[in-house]
Short mmCIF file of C-alpha atoms in Angstrom, two decimals:
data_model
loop_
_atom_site.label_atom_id
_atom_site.label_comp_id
_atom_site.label_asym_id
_atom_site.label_seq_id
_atom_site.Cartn_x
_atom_site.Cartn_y
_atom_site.Cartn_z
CA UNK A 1 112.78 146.05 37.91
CA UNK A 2 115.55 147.82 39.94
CA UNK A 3 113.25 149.27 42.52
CA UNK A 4 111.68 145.72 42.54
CA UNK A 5 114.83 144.16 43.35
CA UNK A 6 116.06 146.59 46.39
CA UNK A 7 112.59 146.75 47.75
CA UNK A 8 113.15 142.68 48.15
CA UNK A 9 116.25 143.02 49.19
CA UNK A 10 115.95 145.93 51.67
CA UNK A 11 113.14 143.96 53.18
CA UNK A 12 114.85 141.16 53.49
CA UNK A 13 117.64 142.90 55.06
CA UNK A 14 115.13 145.06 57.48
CA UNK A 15 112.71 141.92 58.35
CA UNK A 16 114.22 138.42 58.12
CA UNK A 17 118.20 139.08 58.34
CA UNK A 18 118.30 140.87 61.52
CA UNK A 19 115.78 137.93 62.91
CA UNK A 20 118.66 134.96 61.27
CA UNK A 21 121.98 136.79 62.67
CA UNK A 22 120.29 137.80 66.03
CA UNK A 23 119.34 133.57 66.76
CA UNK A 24 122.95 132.60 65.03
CA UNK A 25 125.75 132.01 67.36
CA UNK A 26 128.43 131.85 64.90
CA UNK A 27 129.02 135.54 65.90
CA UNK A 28 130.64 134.48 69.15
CA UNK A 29 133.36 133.14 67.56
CA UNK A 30 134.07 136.01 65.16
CA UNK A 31 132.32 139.95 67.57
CA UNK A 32 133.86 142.14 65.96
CA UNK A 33 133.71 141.59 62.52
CA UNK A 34 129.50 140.25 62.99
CA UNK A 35 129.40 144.48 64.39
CA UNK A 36 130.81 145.29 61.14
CA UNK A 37 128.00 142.95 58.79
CA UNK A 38 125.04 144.29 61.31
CA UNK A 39 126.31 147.89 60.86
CA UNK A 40 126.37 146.74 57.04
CA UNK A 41 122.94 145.41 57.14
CA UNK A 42 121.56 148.34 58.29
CA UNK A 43 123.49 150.69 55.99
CA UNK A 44 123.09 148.39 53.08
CA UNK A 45 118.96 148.56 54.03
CA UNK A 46 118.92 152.01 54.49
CA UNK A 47 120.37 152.18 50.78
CA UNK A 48 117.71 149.87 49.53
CA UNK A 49 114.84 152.20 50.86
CA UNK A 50 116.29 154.88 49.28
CA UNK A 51 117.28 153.04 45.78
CA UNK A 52 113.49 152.40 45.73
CA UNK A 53 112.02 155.95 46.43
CA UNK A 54 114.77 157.16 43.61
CA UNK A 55 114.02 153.99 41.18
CA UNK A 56 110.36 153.63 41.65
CA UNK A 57 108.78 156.52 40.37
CA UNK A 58 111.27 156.66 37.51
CA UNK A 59 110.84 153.53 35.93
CA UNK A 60 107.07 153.40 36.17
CA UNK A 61 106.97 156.58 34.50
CA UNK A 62 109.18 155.11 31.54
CA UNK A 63 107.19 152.07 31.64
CA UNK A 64 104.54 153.81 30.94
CA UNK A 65 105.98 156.70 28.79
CA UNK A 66 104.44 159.83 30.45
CA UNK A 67 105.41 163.38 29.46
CA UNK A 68 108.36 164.70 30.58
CA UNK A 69 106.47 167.01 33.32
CA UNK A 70 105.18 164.41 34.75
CA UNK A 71 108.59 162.56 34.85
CA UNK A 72 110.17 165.65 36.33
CA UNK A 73 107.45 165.93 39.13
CA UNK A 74 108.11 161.95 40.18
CA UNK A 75 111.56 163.10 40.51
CA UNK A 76 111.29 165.78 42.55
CA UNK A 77 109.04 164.08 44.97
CA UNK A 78 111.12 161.43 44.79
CA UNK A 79 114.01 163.78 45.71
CA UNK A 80 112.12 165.05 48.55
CA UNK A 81 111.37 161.65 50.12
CA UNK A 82 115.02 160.66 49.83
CA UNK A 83 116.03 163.60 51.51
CA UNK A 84 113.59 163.30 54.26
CA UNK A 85 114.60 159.85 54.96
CA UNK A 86 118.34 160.87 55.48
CA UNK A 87 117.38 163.92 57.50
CA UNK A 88 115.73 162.01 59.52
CA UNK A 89 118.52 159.37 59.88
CA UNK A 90 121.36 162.23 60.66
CA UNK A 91 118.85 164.58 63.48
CA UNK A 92 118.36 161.28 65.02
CA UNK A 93 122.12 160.77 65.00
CA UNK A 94 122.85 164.10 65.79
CA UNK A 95 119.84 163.70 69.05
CA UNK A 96 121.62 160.48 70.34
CA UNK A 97 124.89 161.94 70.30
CA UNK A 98 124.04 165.62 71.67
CA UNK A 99 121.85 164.09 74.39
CA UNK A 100 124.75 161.19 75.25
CA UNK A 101 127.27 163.64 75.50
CA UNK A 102 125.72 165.73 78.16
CA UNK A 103 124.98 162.88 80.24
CA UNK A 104 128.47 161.19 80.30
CA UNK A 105 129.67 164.62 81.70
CA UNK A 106 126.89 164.90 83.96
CA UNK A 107 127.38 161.72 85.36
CA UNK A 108 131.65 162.48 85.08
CA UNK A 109 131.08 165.70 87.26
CA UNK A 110 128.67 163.69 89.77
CA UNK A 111 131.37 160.73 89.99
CA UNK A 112 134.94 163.32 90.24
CA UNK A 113 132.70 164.75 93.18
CA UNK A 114 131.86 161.13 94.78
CA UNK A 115 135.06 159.56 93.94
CA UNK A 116 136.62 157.81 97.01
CA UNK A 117 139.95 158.15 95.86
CA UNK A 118 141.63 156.79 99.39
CA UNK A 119 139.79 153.11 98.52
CA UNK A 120 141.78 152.87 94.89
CA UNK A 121 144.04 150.40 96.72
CA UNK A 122 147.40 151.61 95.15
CA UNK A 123 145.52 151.29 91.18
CA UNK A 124 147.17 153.31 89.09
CA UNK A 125 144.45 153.35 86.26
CA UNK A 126 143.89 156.87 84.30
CA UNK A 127 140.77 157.59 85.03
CA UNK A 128 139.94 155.20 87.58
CA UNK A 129 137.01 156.13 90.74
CA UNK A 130 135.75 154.30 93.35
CA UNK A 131 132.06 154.74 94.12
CA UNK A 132 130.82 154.20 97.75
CA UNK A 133 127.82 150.66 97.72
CA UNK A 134 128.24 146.78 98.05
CA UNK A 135 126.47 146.10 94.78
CA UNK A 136 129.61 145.21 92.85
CA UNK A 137 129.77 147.43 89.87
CA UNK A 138 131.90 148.54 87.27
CA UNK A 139 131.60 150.43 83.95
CA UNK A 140 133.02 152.80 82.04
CA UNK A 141 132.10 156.57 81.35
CA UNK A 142 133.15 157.68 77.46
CA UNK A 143 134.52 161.16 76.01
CA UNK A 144 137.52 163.11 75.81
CA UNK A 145 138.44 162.67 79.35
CA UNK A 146 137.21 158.97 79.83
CA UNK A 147 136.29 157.42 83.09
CA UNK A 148 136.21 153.56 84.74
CA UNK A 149 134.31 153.08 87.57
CA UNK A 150 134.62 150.60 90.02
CA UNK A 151 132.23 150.26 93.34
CA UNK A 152 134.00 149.71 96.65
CA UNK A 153 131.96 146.03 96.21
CA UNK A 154 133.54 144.80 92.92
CA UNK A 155 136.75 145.99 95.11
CA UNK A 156 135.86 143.67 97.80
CA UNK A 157 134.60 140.23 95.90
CA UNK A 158 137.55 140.66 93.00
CA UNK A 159 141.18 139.61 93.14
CA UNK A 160 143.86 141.55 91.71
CA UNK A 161 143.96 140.02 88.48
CA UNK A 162 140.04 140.18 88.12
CA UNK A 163 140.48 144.14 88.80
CA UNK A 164 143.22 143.91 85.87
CA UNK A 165 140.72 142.27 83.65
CA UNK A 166 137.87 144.31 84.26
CA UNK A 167 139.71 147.43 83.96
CA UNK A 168 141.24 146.07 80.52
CA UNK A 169 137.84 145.31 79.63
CA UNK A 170 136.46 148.80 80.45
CA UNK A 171 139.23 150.24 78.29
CA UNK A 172 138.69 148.31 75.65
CA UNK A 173 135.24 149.93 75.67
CA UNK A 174 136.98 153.16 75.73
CA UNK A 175 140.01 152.56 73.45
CA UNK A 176 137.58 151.02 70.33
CA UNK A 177 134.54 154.38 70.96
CA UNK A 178 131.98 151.30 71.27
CA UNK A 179 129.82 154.13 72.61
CA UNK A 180 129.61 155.63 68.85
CA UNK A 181 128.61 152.18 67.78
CA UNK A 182 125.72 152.10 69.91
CA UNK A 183 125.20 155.50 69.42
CA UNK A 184 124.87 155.29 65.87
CA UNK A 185 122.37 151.76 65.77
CA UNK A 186 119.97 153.75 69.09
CA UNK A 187 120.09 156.66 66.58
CA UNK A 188 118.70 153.91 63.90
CA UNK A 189 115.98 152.42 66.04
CA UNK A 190 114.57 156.13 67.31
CA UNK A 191 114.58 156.91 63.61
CA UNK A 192 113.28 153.99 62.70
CA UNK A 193 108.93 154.46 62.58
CA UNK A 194 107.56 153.20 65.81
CA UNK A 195 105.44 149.78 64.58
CA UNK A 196 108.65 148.65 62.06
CA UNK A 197 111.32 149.08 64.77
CA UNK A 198 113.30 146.56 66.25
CA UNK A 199 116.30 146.00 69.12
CA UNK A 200 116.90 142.99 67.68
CA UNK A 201 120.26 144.87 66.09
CA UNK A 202 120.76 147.24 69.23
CA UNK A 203 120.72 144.35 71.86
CA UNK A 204 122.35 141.92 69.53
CA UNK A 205 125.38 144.71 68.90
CA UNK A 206 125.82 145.34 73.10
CA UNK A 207 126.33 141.80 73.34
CA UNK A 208 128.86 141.34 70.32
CA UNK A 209 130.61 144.82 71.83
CA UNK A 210 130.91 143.35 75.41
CA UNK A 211 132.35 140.36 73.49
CA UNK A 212 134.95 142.50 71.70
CA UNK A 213 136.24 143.87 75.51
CA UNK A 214 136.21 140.32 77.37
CA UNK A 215 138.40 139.38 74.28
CA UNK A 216 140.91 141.94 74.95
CA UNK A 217 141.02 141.47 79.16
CA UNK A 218 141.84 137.83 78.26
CA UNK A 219 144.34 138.70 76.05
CA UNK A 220 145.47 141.06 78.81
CA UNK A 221 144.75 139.01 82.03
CA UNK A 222 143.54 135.91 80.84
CA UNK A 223 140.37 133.91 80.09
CA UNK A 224 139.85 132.38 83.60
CA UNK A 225 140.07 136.41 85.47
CA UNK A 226 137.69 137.36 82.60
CA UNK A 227 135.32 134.37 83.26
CA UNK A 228 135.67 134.97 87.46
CA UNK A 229 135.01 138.57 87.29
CA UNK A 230 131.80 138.21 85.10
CA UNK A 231 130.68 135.37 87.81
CA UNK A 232 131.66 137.70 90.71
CA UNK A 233 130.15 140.71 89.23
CA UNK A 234 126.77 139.62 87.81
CA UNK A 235 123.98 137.02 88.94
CA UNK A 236 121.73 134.76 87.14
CA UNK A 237 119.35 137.83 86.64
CA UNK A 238 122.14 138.77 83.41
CA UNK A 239 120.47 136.21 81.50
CA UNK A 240 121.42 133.98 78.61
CA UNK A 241 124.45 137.09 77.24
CA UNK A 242 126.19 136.38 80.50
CA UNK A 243 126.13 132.72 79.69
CA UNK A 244 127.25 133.37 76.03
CA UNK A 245 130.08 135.46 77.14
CA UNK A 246 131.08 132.59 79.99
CA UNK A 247 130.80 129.83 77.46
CA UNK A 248 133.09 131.32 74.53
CA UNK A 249 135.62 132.50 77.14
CA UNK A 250 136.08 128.88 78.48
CA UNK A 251 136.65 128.11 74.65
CA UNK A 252 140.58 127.33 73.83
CA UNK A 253 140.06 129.10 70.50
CA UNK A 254 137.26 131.63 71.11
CA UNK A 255 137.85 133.40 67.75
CA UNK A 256 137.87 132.05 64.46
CA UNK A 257 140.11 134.24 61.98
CA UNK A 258 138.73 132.46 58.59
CA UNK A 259 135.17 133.13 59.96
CA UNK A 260 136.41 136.79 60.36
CA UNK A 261 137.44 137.31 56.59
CA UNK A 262 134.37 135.19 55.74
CA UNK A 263 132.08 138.14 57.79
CA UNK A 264 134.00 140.69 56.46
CA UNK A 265 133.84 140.09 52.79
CA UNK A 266 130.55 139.26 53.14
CA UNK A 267 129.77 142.72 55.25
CA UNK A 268 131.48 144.70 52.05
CA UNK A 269 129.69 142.86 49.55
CA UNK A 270 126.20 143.25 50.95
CA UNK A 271 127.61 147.13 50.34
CA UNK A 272 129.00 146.83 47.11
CA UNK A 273 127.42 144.22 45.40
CA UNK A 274 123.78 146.02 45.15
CA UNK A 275 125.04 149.00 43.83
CA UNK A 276 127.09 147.21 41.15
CA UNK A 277 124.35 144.92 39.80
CA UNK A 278 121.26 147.11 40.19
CA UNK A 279 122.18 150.86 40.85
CA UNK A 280 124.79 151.56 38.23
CA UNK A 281 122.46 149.77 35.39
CA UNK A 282 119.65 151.87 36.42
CA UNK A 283 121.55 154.88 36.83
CA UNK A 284 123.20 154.93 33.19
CA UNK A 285 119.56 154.44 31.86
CA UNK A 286 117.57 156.87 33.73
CA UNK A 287 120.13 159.78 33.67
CA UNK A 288 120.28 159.51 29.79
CA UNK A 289 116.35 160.06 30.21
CA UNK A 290 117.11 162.80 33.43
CA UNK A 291 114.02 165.33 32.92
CA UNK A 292 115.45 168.17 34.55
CA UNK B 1 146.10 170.64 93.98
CA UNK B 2 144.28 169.95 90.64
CA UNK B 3 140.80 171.75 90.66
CA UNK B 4 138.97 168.27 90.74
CA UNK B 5 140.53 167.37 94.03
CA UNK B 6 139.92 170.10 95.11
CA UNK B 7 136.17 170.08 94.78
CA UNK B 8 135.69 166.93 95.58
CA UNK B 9 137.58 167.46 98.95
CA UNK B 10 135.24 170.72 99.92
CA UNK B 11 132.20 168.28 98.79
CA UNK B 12 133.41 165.77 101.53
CA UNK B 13 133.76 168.71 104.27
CA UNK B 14 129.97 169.80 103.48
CA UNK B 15 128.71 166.05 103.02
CA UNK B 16 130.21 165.62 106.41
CA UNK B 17 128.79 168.47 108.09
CA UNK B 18 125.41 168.48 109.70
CA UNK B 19 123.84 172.01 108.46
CA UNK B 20 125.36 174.35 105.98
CA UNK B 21 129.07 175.94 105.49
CA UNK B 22 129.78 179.29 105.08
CA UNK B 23 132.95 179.45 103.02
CA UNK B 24 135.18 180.46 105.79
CA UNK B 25 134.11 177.68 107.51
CA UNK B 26 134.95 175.11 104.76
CA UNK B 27 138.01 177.06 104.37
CA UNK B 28 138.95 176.44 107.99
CA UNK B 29 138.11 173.00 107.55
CA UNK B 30 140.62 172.04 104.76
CA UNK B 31 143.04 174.91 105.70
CA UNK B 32 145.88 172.86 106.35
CA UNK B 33 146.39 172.58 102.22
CA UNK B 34 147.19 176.46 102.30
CA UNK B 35 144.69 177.47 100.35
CA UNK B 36 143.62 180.68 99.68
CA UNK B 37 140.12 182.07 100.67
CA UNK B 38 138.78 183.06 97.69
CA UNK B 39 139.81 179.77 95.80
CA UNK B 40 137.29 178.40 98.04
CA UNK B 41 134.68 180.57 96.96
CA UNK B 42 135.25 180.18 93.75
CA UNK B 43 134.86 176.51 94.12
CA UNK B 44 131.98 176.59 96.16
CA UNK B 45 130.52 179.26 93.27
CA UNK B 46 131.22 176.84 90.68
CA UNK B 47 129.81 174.18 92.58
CA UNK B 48 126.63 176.01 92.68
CA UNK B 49 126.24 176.98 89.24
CA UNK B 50 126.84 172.90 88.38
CA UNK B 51 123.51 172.34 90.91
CA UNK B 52 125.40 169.86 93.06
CA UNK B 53 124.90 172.66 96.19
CA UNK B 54 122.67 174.69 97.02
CA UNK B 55 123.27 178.48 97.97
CA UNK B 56 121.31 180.37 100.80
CA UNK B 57 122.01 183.67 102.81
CA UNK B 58 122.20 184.06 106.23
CA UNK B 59 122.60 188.20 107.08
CA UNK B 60 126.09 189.07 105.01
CA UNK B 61 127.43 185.25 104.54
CA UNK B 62 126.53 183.04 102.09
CA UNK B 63 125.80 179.30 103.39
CA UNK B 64 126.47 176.09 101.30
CA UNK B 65 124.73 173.11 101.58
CA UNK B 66 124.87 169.80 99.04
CA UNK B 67 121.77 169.22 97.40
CA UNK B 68 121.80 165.72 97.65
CA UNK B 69 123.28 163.19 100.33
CA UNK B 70 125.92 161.31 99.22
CA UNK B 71 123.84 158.34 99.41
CA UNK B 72 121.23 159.86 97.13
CA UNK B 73 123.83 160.75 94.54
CA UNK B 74 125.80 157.82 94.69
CA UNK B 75 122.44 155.70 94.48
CA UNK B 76 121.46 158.06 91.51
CA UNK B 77 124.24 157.88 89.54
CA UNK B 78 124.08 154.00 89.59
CA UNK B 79 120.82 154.31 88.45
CA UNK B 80 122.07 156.41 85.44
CA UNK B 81 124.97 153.62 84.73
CA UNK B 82 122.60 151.07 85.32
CA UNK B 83 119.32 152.72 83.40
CA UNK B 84 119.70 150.88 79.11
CA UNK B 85 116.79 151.94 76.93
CA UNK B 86 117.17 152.85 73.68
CA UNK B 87 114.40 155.24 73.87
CA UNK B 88 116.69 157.24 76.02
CA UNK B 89 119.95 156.70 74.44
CA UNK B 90 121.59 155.03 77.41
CA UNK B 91 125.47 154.59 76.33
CA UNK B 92 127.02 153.88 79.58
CA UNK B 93 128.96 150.39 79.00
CA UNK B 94 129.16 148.34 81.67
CA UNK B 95 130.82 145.24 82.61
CA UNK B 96 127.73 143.01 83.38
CA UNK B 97 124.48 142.77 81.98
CA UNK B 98 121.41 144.16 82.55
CA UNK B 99 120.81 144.04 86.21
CA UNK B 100 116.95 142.94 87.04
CA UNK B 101 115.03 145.24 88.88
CA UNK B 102 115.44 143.62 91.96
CA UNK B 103 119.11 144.23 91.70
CA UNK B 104 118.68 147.84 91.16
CA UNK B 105 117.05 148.21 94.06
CA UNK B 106 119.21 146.31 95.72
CA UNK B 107 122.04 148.96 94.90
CA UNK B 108 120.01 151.65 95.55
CA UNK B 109 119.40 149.93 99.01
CA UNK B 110 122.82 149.72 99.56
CA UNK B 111 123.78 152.39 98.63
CA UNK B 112 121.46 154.21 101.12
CA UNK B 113 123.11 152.26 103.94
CA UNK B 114 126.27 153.00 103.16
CA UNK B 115 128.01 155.83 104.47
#
């Protein structure tokens, strides 16, 4: 019955939620707390797989009564499986991060050397370089010795206030580590087996993140520099997140704080609330039959 | 001056040269920031070893040369800002979206023409 339950719920979490939250657009109005229930979906799915590779064999041997042998090989395989799951859930972790890591300070070295530091126009932003091209530009390089990066082009079509809020919105970035956020859900969909993957999570997250910084330029340099920059910096090609991001940001009230708590509760009980009701029955039962 | 600078100024003397440097004459060309000789060659040494220059001799003097235009790297490194698939664990946040591939070429382009 346990393993039942978590293999329902762990699909629904792995198939249909991601699908639901990914079309909603409630999680405009409340980015960084929806981060928190998709990073809780995933965890809380992950959990459920392994509940049932623990629970499965277990039960259906007491179902059926089998000899303790047999009930101590299930649980050794079952063991096995488990770990093998979360190995392959922390080397994929461990990949993203190594591999990131070396190419922020590649590209750090290659942009120190190509900074024009003469076109800064009086900026005094830690960090800041100016990159040489007329596509206008600007992102942010993560790590211990972060970097923003503007091209001479977002110099030229942005007022000074639009620089403010696209710098605050670049530090943002670098102030909440989004890039261990997205490290952590492109270390879930490489680990992920190729036919069951999805980036419904990974592109839905990059939105909700990019969310999170606009929110804090317009809190530093207002809604409307927020909403010119984007227009000045992107074109239609962005797609429908640019649109997202330029709708909410025209908003009064972009952010809802009762939706927040709402999200929030709800991303701790999808957490808790499994392990309460189904793991810590199970467990008292099967370890008072443990065959090892 | 800081180490950064420092390299980044001796990249702009050989970016703005038409052959390759020996390291006196990139020390000639930034002398007036009193710097010694060998910090030069250590710089230019490091900047070798970090594959941003190449290294060739010519009879007892070692010449410098970058290994890329600045164009090139400029246009490469948007690439890498630009570049977002999770099957190669792109974490480079930017402030727009993705960019369709017209529009990376049209940097690239620009960036070639720049400069």
């Amino acid at each position: 019955m346990t393993a039942l339950l978590l293999g329902a719920l762990g699909l629904f979490l792995s198939l249909v939620a991601p699908g639901l939250l990914a079309a909603a657009r409630w999680p405009d109005r409340a980015p960084a707390p929806a981060v928190v229930l998709w990073q809780a979906i995933t965890l809380a799915g992950v959990l459920c797989a392994l509940g049932v590779v623990l629970a499965g064999p277990e039960e259906l041997i007491r179902a059926a009564d089998g000899n303790r042998r047999v009930a101590s090989a299930a649980l050794v395989a079952a063991l096995a499986v488990a770990a093998v799951i979360v190995l392959r859930l922390l080397v994929s972790l461990g990949g993203v991060m190594w591999r990131s890591r070396a190419r922020r300070a590649r590209h750090r070295l290659l942009v120190d050397l190509l900074d024009r530091a003469e076109q800064r126009h009086g900026l005094d932003v830690e960090g800041l370089r100016v990159l040489d091209g007329a596509q206008p530009l600007a992102y942010c390089v993560a790590g211990r010795s972060p970097r923003v990066v503007l091209t001479g082009g977002a110099l030229d079509v942005l007022n000074t206030t639009q620089i403010a809020a696209v710098v605050a919105h670049e530090q943002a970035h670098l102030r909440h580590r989004h890039e261990l956020v997205r490290e952590s859900f492109t270390a879930f969909y490489q680990a992920v087996p190729r036919p069951l993957r999805s980036r419904a999570p990974l592109d839905a997250v990059r939105l909700l993140l990019e969310m999170v910084a606009d929110d804090a330029a317009a809190r530093r340099s207002g809604g409307d520099a927020v909403r010119g920059a984007l227009t000045l910096l992107s074109d239609d090609s962005a797609g429908a997140g640019r649109d997202r991001r330029l709708s909410r940001l025209a908003d009064q009230q972009p952010r809802s704080v009762a939706l927040s708590v709402i999200v929030l509760v709800g991303a701790v009980a999808l957490l808790v609330l499994p392990t309460l009701v189904v793991v810590v029955p199970w467990l008292s039962v099967a370890v008072s039959n443990w065959p090892l | 001056m800081p180490l950064g600078d420092l390299e980044r100024e001796v990249m702009t003397q050989l970016w703005g040269s038409a052959g390759p440097l020996s390291v006196r004459q990139v020390h000639e060309a930034i002398r007036g920031r009193d710097l010694a000789y060998t910090t030069v060659m250590t710089v230019l040494d490091r900047l070798a070893k970090k594959g941003v220059v190449n290294r060739e001799r010519d009879g007892r003097a070692w010449l410098y040369a970058p290994v890329q235009t600045r164009e090139q790297m400029t246009a490469g490194l948007m690439m890498d800002a630009l570049e977002d698939t999770p099957d190669q664990d792109a974490a480079l946040a930017h402030f727009v979206g993705r960019l369709s591939p017209e529009a990376l070429a049209a940097a690239i382009e620009a960036a070639r023409r720049q400069g």
